[in-house]
mmCIF file of C-alpha atoms in Angstrom:
data_model
loop_
_atom_site.group_PDB
_atom_site.id
_atom_site.type_symbol
_atom_site.label_atom_id
_atom_site.label_comp_id
_atom_site.label_asym_id
_atom_site.label_seq_id
_atom_site.Cartn_x
_atom_site.Cartn_y
_atom_site.Cartn_z
ATOM 1 C CA LEU A 1 3.213 20.039 -1.231
ATOM 2 C CA ALA A 2 0.107 20.935 -3.233
ATOM 3 C CA PRO A 3 -2.764 22.329 -1.148
ATOM 4 C CA VAL A 4 -5.879 20.235 -0.745
ATOM 5 C CA PRO A 5 -9.044 22.026 -1.922
ATOM 6 C CA VAL A 6 -11.711 21.940 0.767
ATOM 7 C CA SER A 7 -14.527 21.846 -1.803
ATOM 8 C CA ALA A 8 -13.749 18.209 -2.642
ATOM 9 C CA GLN A 9 -14.811 16.813 0.738
ATOM 10 C CA ALA A 10 -17.412 14.068 0.993
ATOM 11 C CA GLU A 11 -21.077 14.988 0.575
ATOM 12 C CA ASN A 12 -24.082 12.731 1.086
ATOM 13 C CA GLY A 13 -21.840 9.701 1.608
ATOM 14 C CA ARG A 14 -19.951 10.145 -1.667
ATOM 15 C CA VAL A 15 -16.831 11.843 -3.034
ATOM 16 C CA GLN A 16 -15.572 12.304 -6.593
ATOM 17 C CA PRO A 17 -11.969 13.546 -6.900
ATOM 18 C CA ALA A 18 -11.208 15.914 -9.762
ATOM 19 C CA ALA A 19 -8.702 14.830 -12.390
ATOM 20 C CA GLY A 20 -6.111 17.435 -11.383
ATOM 21 C CA GLN A 21 -5.968 16.534 -7.700
ATOM 22 C CA ALA A 22 -3.292 14.246 -6.277
ATOM 23 C CA VAL A 23 -4.733 14.285 -2.738
ATOM 24 C CA VAL A 24 -8.332 14.974 -1.735
ATOM 25 C CA PRO A 25 -9.952 15.413 1.688
ATOM 26 C CA ILE A 26 -12.591 12.818 2.434
ATOM 27 C CA HIS A 27 -13.923 14.228 5.696
ATOM 28 C CA GLY A 28 -17.475 15.442 5.504
ATOM 29 C CA GLU A 29 -20.704 13.478 5.250
ATOM 30 C CA TRP A 30 -20.352 9.691 5.471
ATOM 31 C CA ARG A 31 -23.080 7.105 5.917
ATOM 32 C CA PHE A 32 -23.285 6.000 9.565
ATOM 33 C CA GLN A 33 -24.760 2.932 11.262
ATOM 34 C CA PRO A 34 -24.391 2.515 15.064
ATOM 35 C CA VAL A 35 -24.890 -1.250 14.847
ATOM 36 C CA ASP A 36 -22.230 -3.898 14.204
ATOM 37 C CA ASP A 37 -22.721 -6.292 11.304
ATOM 38 C CA MET A 38 -19.910 -7.635 9.118
ATOM 39 C CA ALA A 39 -22.298 -7.549 6.148
ATOM 40 C CA TYR A 40 -21.703 -3.787 6.063
ATOM 41 C CA ARG A 41 -18.255 -4.297 4.531
ATOM 42 C CA ASP A 42 -19.885 -5.654 1.354
ATOM 43 C CA PRO A 43 -19.764 -2.947 -1.350
ATOM 44 C CA ALA A 44 -23.127 -4.182 -2.684
ATOM 45 C CA PHE A 45 -24.850 -3.473 0.630
ATOM 46 C CA ASP A 46 -27.489 -0.731 0.308
ATOM 47 C CA ASP A 47 -26.706 1.975 2.882
ATOM 48 C CA ALA A 48 -29.053 4.616 1.444
ATOM 49 C CA SER A 49 -31.237 4.539 4.571
ATOM 50 C CA TRP A 50 -28.314 5.158 6.932
ATOM 51 C CA SER A 51 -27.860 8.455 8.719
ATOM 52 C CA LEU A 52 -25.225 10.965 7.648
ATOM 53 C CA ILE A 53 -22.457 11.963 10.033
ATOM 54 C CA GLN A 54 -19.436 14.223 9.850
ATOM 55 C CA ALA A 55 -16.600 11.711 9.605
ATOM 56 C CA GLY A 56 -14.026 14.236 10.796
ATOM 57 C CA GLY A 57 -15.492 14.280 14.301
ATOM 58 C CA GLY A 58 -16.457 11.820 16.999
ATOM 59 C CA TRP A 59 -19.984 10.458 16.947
ATOM 60 C CA SER A 60 -20.704 11.253 20.604
ATOM 61 C CA ARG A 61 -20.506 14.961 19.760
ATOM 62 C CA GLN A 62 -23.093 14.424 17.037
ATOM 63 C CA GLY A 63 -25.812 12.933 19.198
ATOM 64 C CA TYR A 64 -24.778 9.260 19.224
ATOM 65 C CA ARG A 65 -23.856 8.267 22.764
ATOM 66 C CA SER A 66 -23.082 4.898 24.319
ATOM 67 C CA VAL A 67 -22.406 3.378 20.884
ATOM 68 C CA LYS A 68 -20.237 0.293 21.201
ATOM 69 C CA VAL A 69 -19.337 -0.346 17.560
ATOM 70 C CA ALA A 70 -20.322 1.653 14.485
ATOM 71 C CA TRP A 71 -19.754 1.506 10.733
ATOM 72 C CA LEU A 72 -19.005 4.444 8.442
ATOM 73 C CA ARG A 73 -19.203 4.064 4.662
ATOM 74 C CA LEU A 74 -18.130 6.295 1.795
ATOM 75 C CA ARG A 75 -18.599 5.788 -1.944
ATOM 76 C CA VAL A 76 -15.617 6.933 -4.008
ATOM 77 C CA ASP A 77 -15.937 7.632 -7.751
ATOM 78 C CA LEU A 78 -12.499 7.335 -9.390
ATOM 79 C CA ARG A 79 -13.619 7.290 -13.033
ATOM 80 C CA SER A 80 -12.038 10.671 -13.790
ATOM 81 C CA TRP A 81 -8.967 10.174 -11.614
ATOM 82 C CA PRO A 82 -5.659 9.026 -13.143
ATOM 83 C CA HIS A 83 -4.042 7.891 -9.879
ATOM 84 C CA GLN A 84 -4.066 4.160 -9.153
ATOM 85 C CA ASP A 85 -1.303 3.811 -6.530
ATOM 86 C CA LEU A 86 -3.547 5.000 -3.722
ATOM 87 C CA ALA A 87 -3.433 5.333 0.042
ATOM 88 C CA LEU A 88 -5.549 6.704 2.866
ATOM 89 C CA ALA A 89 -4.495 9.099 5.600
ATOM 90 C CA LEU A 90 -6.531 8.547 8.754
ATOM 91 C CA PRO A 91 -6.590 10.339 12.104
ATOM 92 C CA PRO A 92 -6.615 8.484 15.430
ATOM 93 C CA LEU A 93 -9.899 6.565 15.506
ATOM 94 C CA GLU A 94 -11.219 5.915 19.002
ATOM 95 C CA ALA A 95 -10.451 3.332 20.140
ATOM 96 C CA ALA A 96 -9.775 0.651 17.476
ATOM 97 C CA TYR A 97 -10.730 0.262 13.834
ATOM 98 C CA GLU A 98 -10.773 -1.933 10.724
ATOM 99 C CA ALA A 99 -10.716 -0.523 7.185
ATOM 100 C CA TYR A 100 -12.290 -2.235 4.164
ATOM 101 C CA TRP A 101 -12.039 -1.256 0.501
ATOM 102 C CA ASN A 102 -14.599 -2.906 -1.760
ATOM 103 C CA GLY A 103 -15.168 -5.579 0.849
ATOM 104 C CA GLU A 104 -11.520 -6.481 1.465
ATOM 105 C CA ARG A 105 -9.707 -5.544 4.637
ATOM 106 C CA ILE A 106 -6.827 -3.166 3.904
ATOM 107 C CA GLY A 107 -5.797 -2.057 7.389
ATOM 108 C CA GLY A 108 -6.661 -1.364 10.995
ATOM 109 C CA ARG A 109 -5.310 -0.494 14.419
ATOM 110 C CA GLY A 110 -6.025 -2.112 17.730
ATOM 111 C CA LEU A 111 -8.120 -5.267 17.865
ATOM 112 C CA ILE A 112 -11.905 -5.595 17.784
ATOM 113 C CA GLY A 113 -13.329 -8.934 18.907
ATOM 114 C CA PRO A 114 -16.035 -10.874 17.024
ATOM 115 C CA ASN A 115 -18.719 -9.477 19.331
ATOM 116 C CA GLY A 116 -17.479 -5.910 19.076
ATOM 117 C CA GLU A 117 -15.438 -5.935 22.268
ATOM 118 C CA ILE A 118 -12.163 -4.013 22.275
ATOM 119 C CA GLN A 119 -9.336 -6.477 22.807
ATOM 120 C CA ASP A 120 -6.577 -3.947 22.179
ATOM 121 C CA LYS A 121 -6.728 -0.141 21.881
ATOM 122 C CA LEU A 122 -4.420 1.801 19.579
ATOM 123 C CA MET A 123 -5.115 5.348 18.432
ATOM 124 C CA ILE A 124 -2.551 6.837 16.068
ATOM 125 C CA PHE A 125 -2.416 8.808 12.856
ATOM 126 C CA ASP A 126 -2.226 6.163 10.182
ATOM 127 C CA THR A 127 -1.655 5.649 6.471
ATOM 128 C CA VAL A 128 -3.230 2.688 4.686
ATOM 129 C CA ARG A 129 -2.181 1.508 1.238
ATOM 130 C CA ILE A 130 -4.967 0.448 -1.151
ATOM 131 C CA PRO A 131 -3.962 -2.507 -3.355
ATOM 132 C CA ALA A 132 -4.235 -1.596 -7.033
ATOM 133 C CA ASP A 133 -6.210 -4.737 -7.860
ATOM 134 C CA LEU A 134 -9.004 -3.571 -5.525
ATOM 135 C CA VAL A 135 -9.464 -0.212 -7.243
ATOM 136 C CA ARG A 136 -12.470 0.100 -9.548
ATOM 137 C CA LEU A 137 -12.331 2.634 -12.375
ATOM 138 C CA GLU A 138 -15.692 1.869 -14.006
ATOM 139 C CA SER A 139 -17.954 1.990 -10.934
ATOM 140 C CA ASP A 140 -18.040 3.346 -7.395
ATOM 141 C CA ASN A 141 -15.571 2.086 -4.818
ATOM 142 C CA VAL A 142 -16.759 1.630 -1.232
ATOM 143 C CA LEU A 143 -14.627 2.484 1.785
ATOM 144 C CA ALA A 144 -16.009 1.075 5.034
ATOM 145 C CA LEU A 145 -14.654 1.683 8.527
ATOM 146 C CA ARG A 146 -15.626 -0.521 11.467
ATOM 147 C CA ILE A 147 -14.835 1.468 14.622
ATOM 148 C CA ALA A 148 -15.095 0.365 18.248
ATOM 149 C CA GLY A 149 -15.709 3.194 20.693
ATOM 150 C CA HIS A 150 -14.716 3.390 24.349
ATOM 151 C CA ALA A 151 -16.456 4.869 27.390
ATOM 152 C CA GLY A 152 -19.185 6.427 25.273
ATOM 153 C CA GLN A 153 -16.732 8.055 22.874
ATOM 154 C CA GLY A 154 -15.874 6.922 19.366
ATOM 155 C CA GLY A 155 -14.896 7.910 15.856
ATOM 156 C CA ALA A 156 -12.336 10.355 14.526
ATOM 157 C CA THR A 157 -10.452 12.583 16.945
ATOM 158 C CA HIS A 158 -9.293 14.864 14.115
ATOM 159 C CA HIS A 159 -10.621 15.911 10.723
ATOM 160 C CA ARG A 160 -7.535 14.770 8.792
ATOM 161 C CA LEU A 161 -8.970 12.123 6.438
ATOM 162 C CA GLU A 162 -7.408 12.063 2.971
ATOM 163 C CA LEU A 163 -7.253 9.890 -0.115
ATOM 164 C CA GLY A 164 -4.635 10.216 -2.796
ATOM 165 C CA ASP A 165 -1.407 9.234 -4.448
ATOM 166 C CA SER A 166 0.433 6.893 -2.092
ATOM 167 C CA ARG A 167 3.744 8.767 -2.138
ATOM 168 C CA GLN A 168 2.129 12.137 -1.487
ATOM 169 C CA ILE A 169 -0.049 10.736 1.285
ATOM 170 C CA GLN A 170 3.042 9.335 3.028
ATOM 171 C CA ASP A 171 5.005 12.563 2.568
ATOM 172 C CA ARG A 172 2.164 14.762 3.795
ATOM 173 C CA MET A 173 1.611 12.625 6.885
ATOM 174 C CA ALA A 174 5.308 12.593 7.745
ATOM 175 C CA ALA A 175 5.535 16.377 7.362
ATOM 176 C CA TYR A 176 2.457 16.814 9.558
ATOM 177 C CA LEU A 177 3.843 14.628 12.332
ATOM 178 C CA LEU A 178 7.195 16.393 12.089
ATOM 179 C CA ARG A 179 5.488 19.732 12.743
ATOM 180 C CA GLN A 180 3.732 18.283 15.782
ATOM 181 C CA SER A 181 7.060 16.927 17.058
ATOM 182 C CA LEU A 182 8.634 20.375 16.706
ATOM 183 C CA TYR A 183 5.750 21.924 18.656
ATOM 184 C CA ALA A 184 6.300 19.381 21.428
ATOM 185 C CA ALA A 185 10.054 20.068 21.457
ATOM 186 C CA ALA A 186 9.454 23.821 21.683
ATOM 187 C CA PHE A 187 7.090 23.412 24.654
ATOM 188 C CA CYS A 188 9.620 21.151 26.363
ATOM 189 C CA ILE A 189 12.508 23.625 25.917
ATOM 190 C CA ILE A 190 10.398 26.513 27.195
ATOM 191 C CA GLY A 191 9.329 24.395 30.156
ATOM 192 C CA ILE A 192 12.925 23.525 31.049
ATOM 193 C CA TYR A 193 13.905 27.203 30.825
ATOM 194 C CA HIS A 194 11.167 28.280 33.241
ATOM 195 C CA LEU A 195 11.960 25.381 35.576
ATOM 196 C CA ILE A 196 15.558 26.609 35.755
ATOM 197 C CA LEU A 197 14.270 30.113 36.492
ATOM 198 C CA PHE A 198 12.163 28.718 39.330
ATOM 199 C CA LEU A 199 15.081 26.790 40.823
ATOM 200 C CA GLY A 200 17.106 30.001 40.861
ATOM 201 C CA ARG A 201 14.286 32.188 42.163
ATOM 202 C CA ARG A 202 11.964 30.077 44.297
ATOM 203 C CA LYS A 203 10.016 33.128 45.397
ATOM 204 C CA GLU A 204 8.503 33.298 41.912
ATOM 205 C CA PRO A 205 6.232 30.198 41.769
ATOM 206 C CA GLU A 206 4.646 31.396 38.516
ATOM 207 C CA ASN A 207 7.743 30.081 36.719
ATOM 208 C CA LEU A 208 7.051 26.600 38.087
ATOM 209 C CA ASP A 209 3.386 26.863 37.106
ATOM 210 C CA PHE A 210 4.313 27.864 33.565
ATOM 211 C CA ALA A 211 6.942 25.106 33.331
ATOM 212 C CA LEU A 212 4.421 22.470 34.402
ATOM 213 C CA MET A 213 1.928 23.785 31.861
ATOM 214 C CA CYS A 214 4.551 23.511 29.114
ATOM 215 C CA PHE A 215 5.387 19.936 30.144
ATOM 216 C CA CYS A 216 1.685 19.092 30.044
ATOM 217 C CA PHE A 217 1.452 20.451 26.501
ATOM 218 C CA THR A 218 4.551 18.435 25.584
ATOM 219 C CA GLY A 219 3.060 15.224 26.946
ATOM 220 C CA PHE A 220 -0.272 15.937 25.280
ATOM 221 C CA SER A 221 1.400 16.528 21.909
ATOM 222 C CA LEU A 222 3.524 13.396 22.057
ATOM 223 C CA GLY A 223 0.698 11.268 23.426
ATOM 224 C CA PHE A 224 -2.243 12.475 21.353
ATOM 225 C CA TRP A 225 -0.426 12.830 18.050
ATOM 226 C CA LYS A 226 1.289 9.485 18.622
ATOM 227 C CA VAL A 227 4.698 10.543 17.325
ATOM 228 C CA LEU A 228 6.262 7.186 18.150
ATOM 229 C CA ALA A 229 9.544 5.811 16.878
ATOM 230 C CA PHE A 230 8.102 2.653 15.367
ATOM 231 C CA GLU A 231 5.642 4.727 13.302
ATOM 232 C CA TRP A 232 7.277 8.020 12.481
ATOM 233 C CA GLY A 233 10.934 6.947 12.530
ATOM 234 C CA GLY A 234 10.152 3.871 10.453
ATOM 235 C CA TYR A 235 8.842 6.076 7.645
ATOM 236 C CA TRP A 236 12.042 8.114 7.452
ATOM 237 C CA LEU A 237 14.212 4.995 7.630
ATOM 238 C CA HIS A 238 12.277 3.546 4.677
ATOM 239 C CA LYS A 239 12.626 6.885 2.870
ATOM 240 C CA LEU A 240 16.406 6.991 3.314
ATOM 241 C CA LEU A 241 16.854 3.355 2.277
ATOM 242 C CA SER A 242 14.723 3.757 -0.847
ATOM 243 C CA GLN A 243 16.590 6.881 -1.911
ATOM 244 C CA GLY A 244 19.924 5.281 -1.156
ATOM 245 C CA CYS A 245 19.058 2.318 -3.391
#
C-alpha cells in the first residue's frame, strides 16, 4: 500500500489533495462548534468564525469540556484530484456520530436524538462511501461531522482520518484492523502460556500477574479497536465473493 504523506493533512479547516495521491490524511485543523444546530450541515453555511481544533483528538483534551454535541467541518478541494469513487476512513468517534457530505448524510454510527441526546452508542473504526453524484469538482466540498459526546468526553479517539479511493480506503482499513487482531492474539497466547506456568508453579505469582496483564491488553485491543465479526469479517467475505465473481 502506498504511504500517506503527512504534509497533506488539513490546515485552517481545509485540505487539497495532490493529483498523485490515492489516499490523503485529513486529520489536522478542522472548524469546530460546540453547539448543536442542523443548519451546520449546509455547505453554504459560513463557518469562518468557528474555532480550529485538531480533529485527530478528542475535544476534552483541547480545552472543551462538558460539551454535549459538537460539529466539525472541513472544506475539501478536489479540483486537481482524478479520483471520484471516494470513501472516508474514520476512527471511533465518541460516542455517536453523523457524517454529511455537501449537506447530505452519508453515514453514521450510534444514534443521536433530535435534541442531541445519545440514544445508542457505537464507537468503531468505520469506512464511509461518498456517492459520486455528491462530489464537486469545480468548487469546495464540505464534510461535516455531528458528534455526540459522553461523560464530558467526545470526538476522535485516534488520529486515523483519511479520504481517498474507495478500494484503497477499504483495503487499508482491513489491513490495519488485521494487525490489531494479531496483536490481540499474541497477547492472548502469551497470557495463556504464563497462566500455565503459574498453575504448574504456584509459588511464582508473578506469572499470574503477567498473564492477567496480557489478558487485559487482549480485551483492550479487541474492545477498543472494535474488531468485530459483523464489521471486519463482513469486509473479507465481500472481498472473497467479489473476487470469486
